């Protein structure tokens, strides 16, 4: 069973981290990691169903925070994928399985507001962002 890492408690707007201790504790991670290390990681729900993978990690540059992750689902070789903005705090990083866990049923994700790679929503729109956070039952990060 995965155990939370020391100091990885979930405060408002933070991502939970679960898994055993690293064999070699030197170097970065899991509390501080390059975003590129996490991009491409698969995302599962607690039932073990694959929901997609992390395509991008979007930064709120003026505030120096992660705004959300972009989950890619469906399609073949990136063609026809549907993209979803997922609040960062809705994801749990599983360091043992090297994946993320999103606590939603597959149907909840399928019914979420998504977008395609050529038609991204106005991501800086606070009304849109608040709606995404409410849909996934997460407090806004700001």
Short mmCIF file of N, CA and C in Angstrom, two decimals:
data_model
loop_
_atom_site.label_atom_id
_atom_site.label_comp_id
_atom_site.label_asym_id
_atom_site.label_seq_id
_atom_site.Cartn_x
_atom_site.Cartn_y
_atom_site.Cartn_z
N UNK A 1 0.84 -1.18 0.00
CA UNK A 1 0.00 0.00 0.00
C UNK A 1 0.88 1.24 0.00
N UNK A 2 0.52 2.21 -0.79
CA UNK A 2 1.29 3.44 -0.86
C UNK A 2 1.05 4.29 0.37
N UNK A 3 2.09 4.87 0.87
CA UNK A 3 2.01 5.74 2.02
C UNK A 3 2.43 7.14 1.60
N UNK A 4 1.77 8.18 2.15
CA UNK A 4 2.20 9.53 1.83
C UNK A 4 3.65 9.74 2.23
N UNK A 5 4.37 10.48 1.41
CA UNK A 5 5.75 10.81 1.73
C UNK A 5 5.77 11.86 2.84
N UNK A 6 6.80 11.87 3.62
CA UNK A 6 6.94 12.83 4.70
C UNK A 6 6.88 14.24 4.14
N UNK A 7 6.08 15.07 4.79
CA UNK A 7 5.99 16.46 4.37
C UNK A 7 5.15 16.67 3.13
N UNK A 8 4.45 15.65 2.68
CA UNK A 8 3.68 15.79 1.44
C UNK A 8 2.19 15.93 1.71
N UNK A 9 1.83 16.38 2.89
CA UNK A 9 0.42 16.58 3.19
C UNK A 9 -0.20 17.55 2.22
N UNK A 10 -1.48 17.38 1.95
CA UNK A 10 -2.13 18.21 0.94
C UNK A 10 -2.75 19.43 1.59
N UNK A 11 -2.13 20.57 1.36
CA UNK A 11 -2.70 21.85 1.77
C UNK A 11 -3.49 22.38 0.58
N UNK A 12 -4.22 23.44 0.81
CA UNK A 12 -5.04 24.00 -0.27
C UNK A 12 -4.18 24.27 -1.51
N UNK A 13 -4.61 23.71 -2.64
CA UNK A 13 -3.93 23.96 -3.90
C UNK A 13 -2.70 23.12 -4.14
N UNK A 14 -2.36 22.22 -3.23
CA UNK A 14 -1.17 21.40 -3.42
C UNK A 14 -1.55 20.01 -3.89
N UNK A 15 -0.59 19.36 -4.54
CA UNK A 15 -0.79 17.99 -5.01
C UNK A 15 -0.25 17.02 -3.98
N UNK A 16 -1.03 15.99 -3.71
CA UNK A 16 -0.62 14.94 -2.78
C UNK A 16 0.41 14.04 -3.48
N UNK A 17 1.36 13.53 -2.74
CA UNK A 17 2.38 12.63 -3.26
C UNK A 17 2.32 11.36 -2.42
N UNK A 18 2.19 10.20 -3.08
CA UNK A 18 2.20 8.93 -2.37
C UNK A 18 3.28 8.05 -2.97
N UNK A 19 3.74 7.09 -2.18
CA UNK A 19 4.76 6.15 -2.62
C UNK A 19 5.80 5.97 -1.55
N UNK A 20 6.62 4.98 -1.75
CA UNK A 20 7.68 4.69 -0.81
C UNK A 20 8.83 5.67 -0.96
N UNK A 21 9.75 5.64 -0.02
CA UNK A 21 10.91 6.53 -0.11
C UNK A 21 11.80 6.14 -1.30
N UNK A 22 12.49 7.13 -1.82
CA UNK A 22 13.40 6.88 -2.93
C UNK A 22 14.58 6.04 -2.45
N UNK A 23 15.04 5.15 -3.32
CA UNK A 23 16.22 4.34 -2.99
C UNK A 23 17.44 5.24 -2.81
N UNK A 24 17.54 6.27 -3.64
CA UNK A 24 18.64 7.24 -3.55
C UNK A 24 18.02 8.60 -3.29
N UNK A 25 18.05 9.09 -2.05
CA UNK A 25 17.38 10.34 -1.72
C UNK A 25 18.07 11.59 -2.24
N UNK A 26 19.22 11.47 -2.88
CA UNK A 26 19.89 12.66 -3.41
C UNK A 26 19.20 13.10 -4.70
N UNK A 27 19.39 14.35 -5.05
CA UNK A 27 18.84 14.87 -6.30
C UNK A 27 17.41 15.37 -6.12
N UNK A 28 16.85 15.92 -7.20
CA UNK A 28 15.51 16.47 -7.12
C UNK A 28 14.44 15.39 -7.02
N UNK A 29 13.28 15.79 -6.61
CA UNK A 29 12.11 14.91 -6.60
C UNK A 29 11.96 14.19 -5.29
N UNK A 30 10.77 13.83 -4.93
CA UNK A 30 9.58 14.13 -5.71
C UNK A 30 8.95 15.47 -5.39
N UNK A 31 9.42 16.17 -4.34
CA UNK A 31 8.80 17.46 -4.00
C UNK A 31 9.15 18.55 -5.00
N UNK A 32 10.31 18.50 -5.61
CA UNK A 32 10.71 19.48 -6.63
C UNK A 32 11.17 18.70 -7.85
N UNK A 33 10.48 18.92 -8.96
CA UNK A 33 10.79 18.17 -10.18
C UNK A 33 10.64 19.08 -11.39
N UNK A 34 11.33 18.74 -12.46
CA UNK A 34 11.15 19.43 -13.73
C UNK A 34 9.79 19.05 -14.30
N UNK A 35 9.05 20.02 -14.81
CA UNK A 35 7.73 19.73 -15.38
C UNK A 35 7.85 18.70 -16.50
N UNK A 36 8.91 18.77 -17.27
CA UNK A 36 9.08 17.82 -18.38
C UNK A 36 9.18 16.38 -17.90
N UNK A 37 9.61 16.17 -16.65
CA UNK A 37 9.69 14.83 -16.07
C UNK A 37 8.29 14.23 -15.91
N UNK A 38 7.31 15.09 -15.66
CA UNK A 38 5.95 14.63 -15.38
C UNK A 38 5.06 14.58 -16.62
N UNK A 39 5.43 15.34 -17.65
CA UNK A 39 4.66 15.33 -18.88
C UNK A 39 4.78 13.96 -19.53
N UNK A 40 3.67 13.44 -19.99
CA UNK A 40 3.63 12.11 -20.58
C UNK A 40 3.26 11.03 -19.58
N UNK A 41 3.25 11.36 -18.28
CA UNK A 41 2.85 10.37 -17.28
C UNK A 41 1.38 10.00 -17.47
N UNK A 42 1.09 8.71 -17.31
CA UNK A 42 -0.28 8.24 -17.41
C UNK A 42 -1.07 8.71 -16.19
N UNK A 43 -2.39 8.80 -16.38
CA UNK A 43 -3.31 9.18 -15.32
C UNK A 43 -4.36 8.08 -15.19
N UNK A 44 -4.54 7.59 -13.98
CA UNK A 44 -5.52 6.54 -13.68
C UNK A 44 -6.50 7.06 -12.64
N UNK A 45 -7.64 6.42 -12.55
CA UNK A 45 -8.53 6.70 -11.43
C UNK A 45 -8.29 5.62 -10.36
N UNK A 46 -8.86 5.77 -9.17
CA UNK A 46 -8.61 4.78 -8.12
C UNK A 46 -9.04 3.35 -8.48
N UNK A 47 -9.96 3.21 -9.45
CA UNK A 47 -10.40 1.88 -9.89
C UNK A 47 -9.38 1.24 -10.83
N UNK A 48 -8.31 1.97 -11.16
CA UNK A 48 -7.28 1.44 -12.04
C UNK A 48 -7.54 1.66 -13.51
N UNK A 49 -8.59 2.40 -13.85
CA UNK A 49 -8.89 2.68 -15.26
C UNK A 49 -8.00 3.81 -15.76
N UNK A 50 -7.41 3.61 -16.93
CA UNK A 50 -6.56 4.65 -17.50
C UNK A 50 -7.45 5.76 -18.05
N UNK A 51 -7.15 7.00 -17.63
CA UNK A 51 -7.93 8.15 -18.05
C UNK A 51 -7.26 8.92 -19.17
N UNK A 52 -5.96 8.78 -19.32
CA UNK A 52 -5.22 9.52 -20.33
C UNK A 52 -3.80 9.75 -19.85
N UNK A 53 -3.20 10.82 -20.33
CA UNK A 53 -1.83 11.15 -19.91
C UNK A 53 -1.68 12.67 -19.82
N UNK A 54 -0.71 13.09 -19.04
CA UNK A 54 -0.44 14.52 -18.88
C UNK A 54 0.30 15.00 -20.12
N UNK A 55 -0.30 15.94 -20.83
CA UNK A 55 0.33 16.49 -22.03
C UNK A 55 1.14 17.75 -21.71
N UNK A 56 0.59 18.59 -20.88
CA UNK A 56 1.24 19.86 -20.53
C UNK A 56 1.00 20.16 -19.06
N UNK A 57 1.89 20.94 -18.48
CA UNK A 57 1.69 21.50 -17.15
C UNK A 57 1.74 23.01 -17.34
N UNK A 58 0.61 23.65 -17.06
CA UNK A 58 0.46 25.07 -17.35
C UNK A 58 0.78 25.91 -16.11
N UNK A 59 1.60 26.92 -16.31
CA UNK A 59 2.04 27.78 -15.23
C UNK A 59 1.28 29.10 -15.20
N UNK A 60 0.96 29.54 -14.01
CA UNK A 60 0.46 30.89 -13.79
C UNK A 60 1.73 31.71 -13.57
N UNK A 61 2.25 32.27 -14.63
CA UNK A 61 3.57 32.91 -14.61
C UNK A 61 3.64 34.08 -13.62
N UNK A 62 2.66 35.02 -13.61
CA UNK A 62 2.78 36.14 -12.67
C UNK A 62 2.83 35.72 -11.21
N UNK A 63 2.17 34.60 -10.87
CA UNK A 63 2.11 34.17 -9.48
C UNK A 63 3.08 33.03 -9.16
N UNK A 64 3.76 32.51 -10.16
CA UNK A 64 4.75 31.46 -9.91
C UNK A 64 4.14 30.18 -9.39
N UNK A 65 2.98 29.80 -9.92
CA UNK A 65 2.29 28.59 -9.46
C UNK A 65 1.86 27.75 -10.66
N UNK A 66 1.59 26.48 -10.39
CA UNK A 66 1.00 25.64 -11.43
C UNK A 66 -0.49 25.93 -11.45
N UNK A 67 -1.00 26.31 -12.62
CA UNK A 67 -2.43 26.60 -12.74
C UNK A 67 -3.22 25.31 -12.90
N UNK A 68 -2.77 24.43 -13.78
CA UNK A 68 -3.46 23.17 -14.02
C UNK A 68 -2.61 22.30 -14.92
N UNK A 69 -3.02 21.04 -15.02
CA UNK A 69 -2.39 20.11 -15.95
C UNK A 69 -3.36 19.88 -17.11
N UNK A 70 -2.81 19.63 -18.28
CA UNK A 70 -3.64 19.29 -19.44
C UNK A 70 -3.56 17.78 -19.63
N UNK A 71 -4.71 17.13 -19.49
CA UNK A 71 -4.82 15.69 -19.66
C UNK A 71 -5.27 15.42 -21.10
N UNK A 72 -4.57 14.54 -21.77
CA UNK A 72 -4.90 14.15 -23.14
C UNK A 72 -5.54 12.77 -23.09
N UNK A 73 -6.65 12.63 -23.82
CA UNK A 73 -7.39 11.37 -23.79
C UNK A 73 -7.91 11.04 -25.17
N UNK A 74 -7.82 9.76 -25.53
CA UNK A 74 -8.37 9.31 -26.81
C UNK A 74 -7.44 9.61 -27.96
N UNK A 75 -7.93 9.42 -29.15
CA UNK A 75 -7.14 9.69 -30.34
C UNK A 75 -6.06 8.65 -30.54
N UNK A 76 -5.36 8.79 -31.64
CA UNK A 76 -4.27 7.89 -32.00
C UNK A 76 -3.08 8.74 -32.40
N UNK A 77 -1.95 8.52 -31.72
CA UNK A 77 -0.72 9.26 -31.98
C UNK A 77 -0.93 10.76 -31.96
N UNK A 78 -1.76 11.22 -31.01
CA UNK A 78 -1.98 12.65 -30.85
C UNK A 78 -3.03 13.23 -31.77
N UNK A 79 -3.58 12.44 -32.68
CA UNK A 79 -4.59 12.92 -33.60
C UNK A 79 -5.96 12.56 -33.03
N UNK A 80 -6.83 13.57 -32.89
CA UNK A 80 -8.16 13.34 -32.37
C UNK A 80 -8.24 13.29 -30.86
N UNK A 81 -7.15 13.62 -30.18
CA UNK A 81 -7.17 13.66 -28.72
C UNK A 81 -8.13 14.74 -28.24
N UNK A 82 -8.78 14.47 -27.13
CA UNK A 82 -9.54 15.49 -26.44
C UNK A 82 -8.70 15.90 -25.25
N UNK A 83 -8.63 17.18 -24.99
CA UNK A 83 -7.82 17.71 -23.90
C UNK A 83 -8.72 18.22 -22.79
N UNK A 84 -8.25 18.07 -21.56
CA UNK A 84 -8.99 18.51 -20.39
C UNK A 84 -8.05 19.28 -19.47
N UNK A 85 -8.52 20.40 -18.94
CA UNK A 85 -7.77 21.13 -17.91
C UNK A 85 -8.13 20.51 -16.57
N UNK A 86 -7.13 20.03 -15.85
CA UNK A 86 -7.33 19.38 -14.55
C UNK A 86 -6.63 20.21 -13.49
N UNK A 87 -7.36 20.67 -12.47
CA UNK A 87 -6.68 21.41 -11.39
C UNK A 87 -5.52 20.59 -10.82
N UNK A 88 -4.42 21.22 -10.62
CA UNK A 88 -3.23 20.53 -10.13
C UNK A 88 -3.50 19.81 -8.81
N UNK A 89 -4.30 20.44 -7.95
CA UNK A 89 -4.58 19.84 -6.64
C UNK A 89 -5.48 18.61 -6.73
N UNK A 90 -6.10 18.37 -7.88
CA UNK A 90 -6.95 17.18 -8.05
C UNK A 90 -6.13 15.93 -8.33
N UNK A 91 -4.86 16.11 -8.65
CA UNK A 91 -3.99 14.99 -9.01
C UNK A 91 -3.15 14.53 -7.83
N UNK A 92 -2.96 13.23 -7.72
CA UNK A 92 -2.04 12.65 -6.74
C UNK A 92 -0.91 12.01 -7.53
N UNK A 93 0.31 12.37 -7.20
CA UNK A 93 1.49 11.77 -7.84
C UNK A 93 1.84 10.49 -7.11
N UNK A 94 1.84 9.37 -7.84
CA UNK A 94 2.22 8.08 -7.28
C UNK A 94 3.64 7.79 -7.74
N UNK A 95 4.60 7.96 -6.82
CA UNK A 95 6.01 7.81 -7.19
C UNK A 95 6.40 6.36 -7.41
N UNK A 96 5.66 5.42 -6.82
CA UNK A 96 5.97 4.00 -7.04
C UNK A 96 5.59 3.58 -8.45
N UNK A 97 4.42 3.97 -8.88
CA UNK A 97 3.93 3.56 -10.21
C UNK A 97 4.30 4.57 -11.30
N UNK A 98 4.88 5.70 -10.91
CA UNK A 98 5.26 6.76 -11.84
C UNK A 98 4.08 7.18 -12.71
N UNK A 99 3.01 7.56 -12.01
CA UNK A 99 1.79 7.99 -12.69
C UNK A 99 1.06 8.98 -11.77
N UNK A 100 -0.03 9.51 -12.28
CA UNK A 100 -0.92 10.33 -11.47
C UNK A 100 -2.22 9.58 -11.26
N UNK A 101 -2.89 9.89 -10.15
CA UNK A 101 -4.21 9.36 -9.88
C UNK A 101 -5.16 10.55 -9.78
N UNK A 102 -6.26 10.47 -10.52
CA UNK A 102 -7.31 11.48 -10.51
C UNK A 102 -8.56 10.79 -9.98
N UNK A 103 -9.08 11.27 -8.87
CA UNK A 103 -10.19 10.60 -8.20
C UNK A 103 -11.53 10.96 -8.85
N UNK A 104 -11.74 10.48 -10.07
CA UNK A 104 -13.02 10.65 -10.77
C UNK A 104 -13.34 9.37 -11.54
N UNK A 105 -14.63 9.11 -11.70
CA UNK A 105 -15.05 8.01 -12.57
C UNK A 105 -14.77 8.41 -14.01
N UNK A 106 -14.59 7.41 -14.85
CA UNK A 106 -14.35 7.65 -16.27
C UNK A 106 -15.46 8.53 -16.88
N UNK A 107 -16.69 8.29 -16.48
CA UNK A 107 -17.82 9.03 -17.02
C UNK A 107 -17.76 10.50 -16.65
N UNK A 108 -17.28 10.81 -15.45
CA UNK A 108 -17.15 12.20 -15.02
C UNK A 108 -16.18 12.92 -15.95
N UNK A 109 -15.06 12.28 -16.25
CA UNK A 109 -14.10 12.90 -17.17
C UNK A 109 -14.69 13.03 -18.57
N UNK A 110 -15.36 11.98 -19.04
CA UNK A 110 -15.94 12.02 -20.39
C UNK A 110 -16.98 13.13 -20.52
N UNK A 111 -17.65 13.49 -19.42
CA UNK A 111 -18.66 14.54 -19.46
C UNK A 111 -18.11 15.92 -19.14
N UNK A 112 -16.82 16.00 -18.84
CA UNK A 112 -16.19 17.29 -18.52
C UNK A 112 -16.05 18.13 -19.78
N UNK A 113 -15.97 19.42 -19.56
CA UNK A 113 -15.71 20.34 -20.67
C UNK A 113 -14.27 20.10 -21.15
N UNK A 114 -14.13 19.73 -22.38
CA UNK A 114 -12.81 19.51 -22.96
C UNK A 114 -12.59 20.45 -24.12
N UNK A 115 -11.47 20.29 -24.75
CA UNK A 115 -11.13 21.13 -25.91
C UNK A 115 -10.17 20.36 -26.78
N UNK A 116 -9.94 20.85 -28.00
CA UNK A 116 -8.97 20.18 -28.86
C UNK A 116 -7.75 21.06 -29.02
N UNK A 117 -6.70 20.50 -29.58
CA UNK A 117 -5.39 21.19 -29.62
C UNK A 117 -5.42 22.50 -30.40
N UNK A 118 -6.42 22.68 -31.26
CA UNK A 118 -6.51 23.90 -32.06
C UNK A 118 -7.48 24.92 -31.49
N UNK A 119 -8.19 24.59 -30.43
CA UNK A 119 -9.21 25.48 -29.87
C UNK A 119 -9.16 25.50 -28.35
N UNK A 120 -8.08 26.03 -27.80
CA UNK A 120 -7.94 26.11 -26.35
C UNK A 120 -8.84 27.22 -25.84
N UNK A 121 -9.46 27.01 -24.66
CA UNK A 121 -10.27 28.08 -24.06
C UNK A 121 -9.39 29.20 -23.52
N UNK A 122 -10.02 30.31 -23.16
CA UNK A 122 -9.29 31.43 -22.55
C UNK A 122 -8.84 31.05 -21.16
N UNK A 123 -7.65 30.49 -21.07
CA UNK A 123 -7.17 29.91 -19.82
C UNK A 123 -6.98 30.92 -18.69
N UNK A 124 -6.79 32.19 -19.01
CA UNK A 124 -6.60 33.19 -17.96
C UNK A 124 -7.93 33.74 -17.45
N UNK A 125 -9.05 33.31 -18.03
CA UNK A 125 -10.38 33.74 -17.62
C UNK A 125 -10.71 33.13 -16.26
N UNK A 126 -10.83 33.97 -15.24
CA UNK A 126 -11.06 33.46 -13.88
C UNK A 126 -12.40 32.73 -13.75
N UNK A 127 -13.41 33.15 -14.50
CA UNK A 127 -14.71 32.47 -14.45
C UNK A 127 -14.56 31.05 -14.98
N UNK A 128 -13.85 30.89 -16.09
CA UNK A 128 -13.60 29.55 -16.65
C UNK A 128 -12.81 28.70 -15.65
N UNK A 129 -11.74 29.27 -15.11
CA UNK A 129 -10.88 28.53 -14.18
C UNK A 129 -11.65 28.13 -12.92
N UNK A 130 -12.48 29.01 -12.42
CA UNK A 130 -13.27 28.70 -11.22
C UNK A 130 -14.23 27.54 -11.52
N UNK A 131 -14.83 27.54 -12.71
CA UNK A 131 -15.73 26.46 -13.11
C UNK A 131 -15.02 25.12 -13.20
N UNK A 132 -13.79 25.11 -13.71
CA UNK A 132 -13.00 23.87 -13.80
C UNK A 132 -12.70 23.34 -12.39
N UNK A 133 -12.31 24.23 -11.50
CA UNK A 133 -12.02 23.82 -10.13
C UNK A 133 -13.28 23.28 -9.44
N UNK A 134 -14.42 23.93 -9.67
CA UNK A 134 -15.67 23.46 -9.06
C UNK A 134 -16.05 22.09 -9.62
N UNK A 135 -15.86 21.87 -10.93
CA UNK A 135 -16.24 20.60 -11.54
C UNK A 135 -15.49 19.44 -10.90
N UNK A 136 -14.22 19.65 -10.59
CA UNK A 136 -13.39 18.60 -9.98
C UNK A 136 -13.37 18.71 -8.46
N UNK A 137 -14.26 19.54 -7.89
CA UNK A 137 -14.41 19.68 -6.45
C UNK A 137 -13.10 20.08 -5.77
N UNK A 138 -12.43 21.07 -6.36
CA UNK A 138 -11.16 21.54 -5.81
C UNK A 138 -11.24 23.03 -5.55
N UNK A 139 -10.59 23.50 -4.50
CA UNK A 139 -10.55 24.94 -4.28
C UNK A 139 -9.64 25.60 -5.32
N UNK A 140 -9.94 26.82 -5.73
CA UNK A 140 -9.03 27.51 -6.65
C UNK A 140 -7.64 27.62 -6.04
N UNK A 141 -6.63 27.58 -6.87
CA UNK A 141 -5.25 27.64 -6.36
C UNK A 141 -4.85 29.07 -5.99
N UNK A 142 -5.58 30.06 -6.45
CA UNK A 142 -5.20 31.44 -6.22
C UNK A 142 -5.82 32.02 -4.97
#
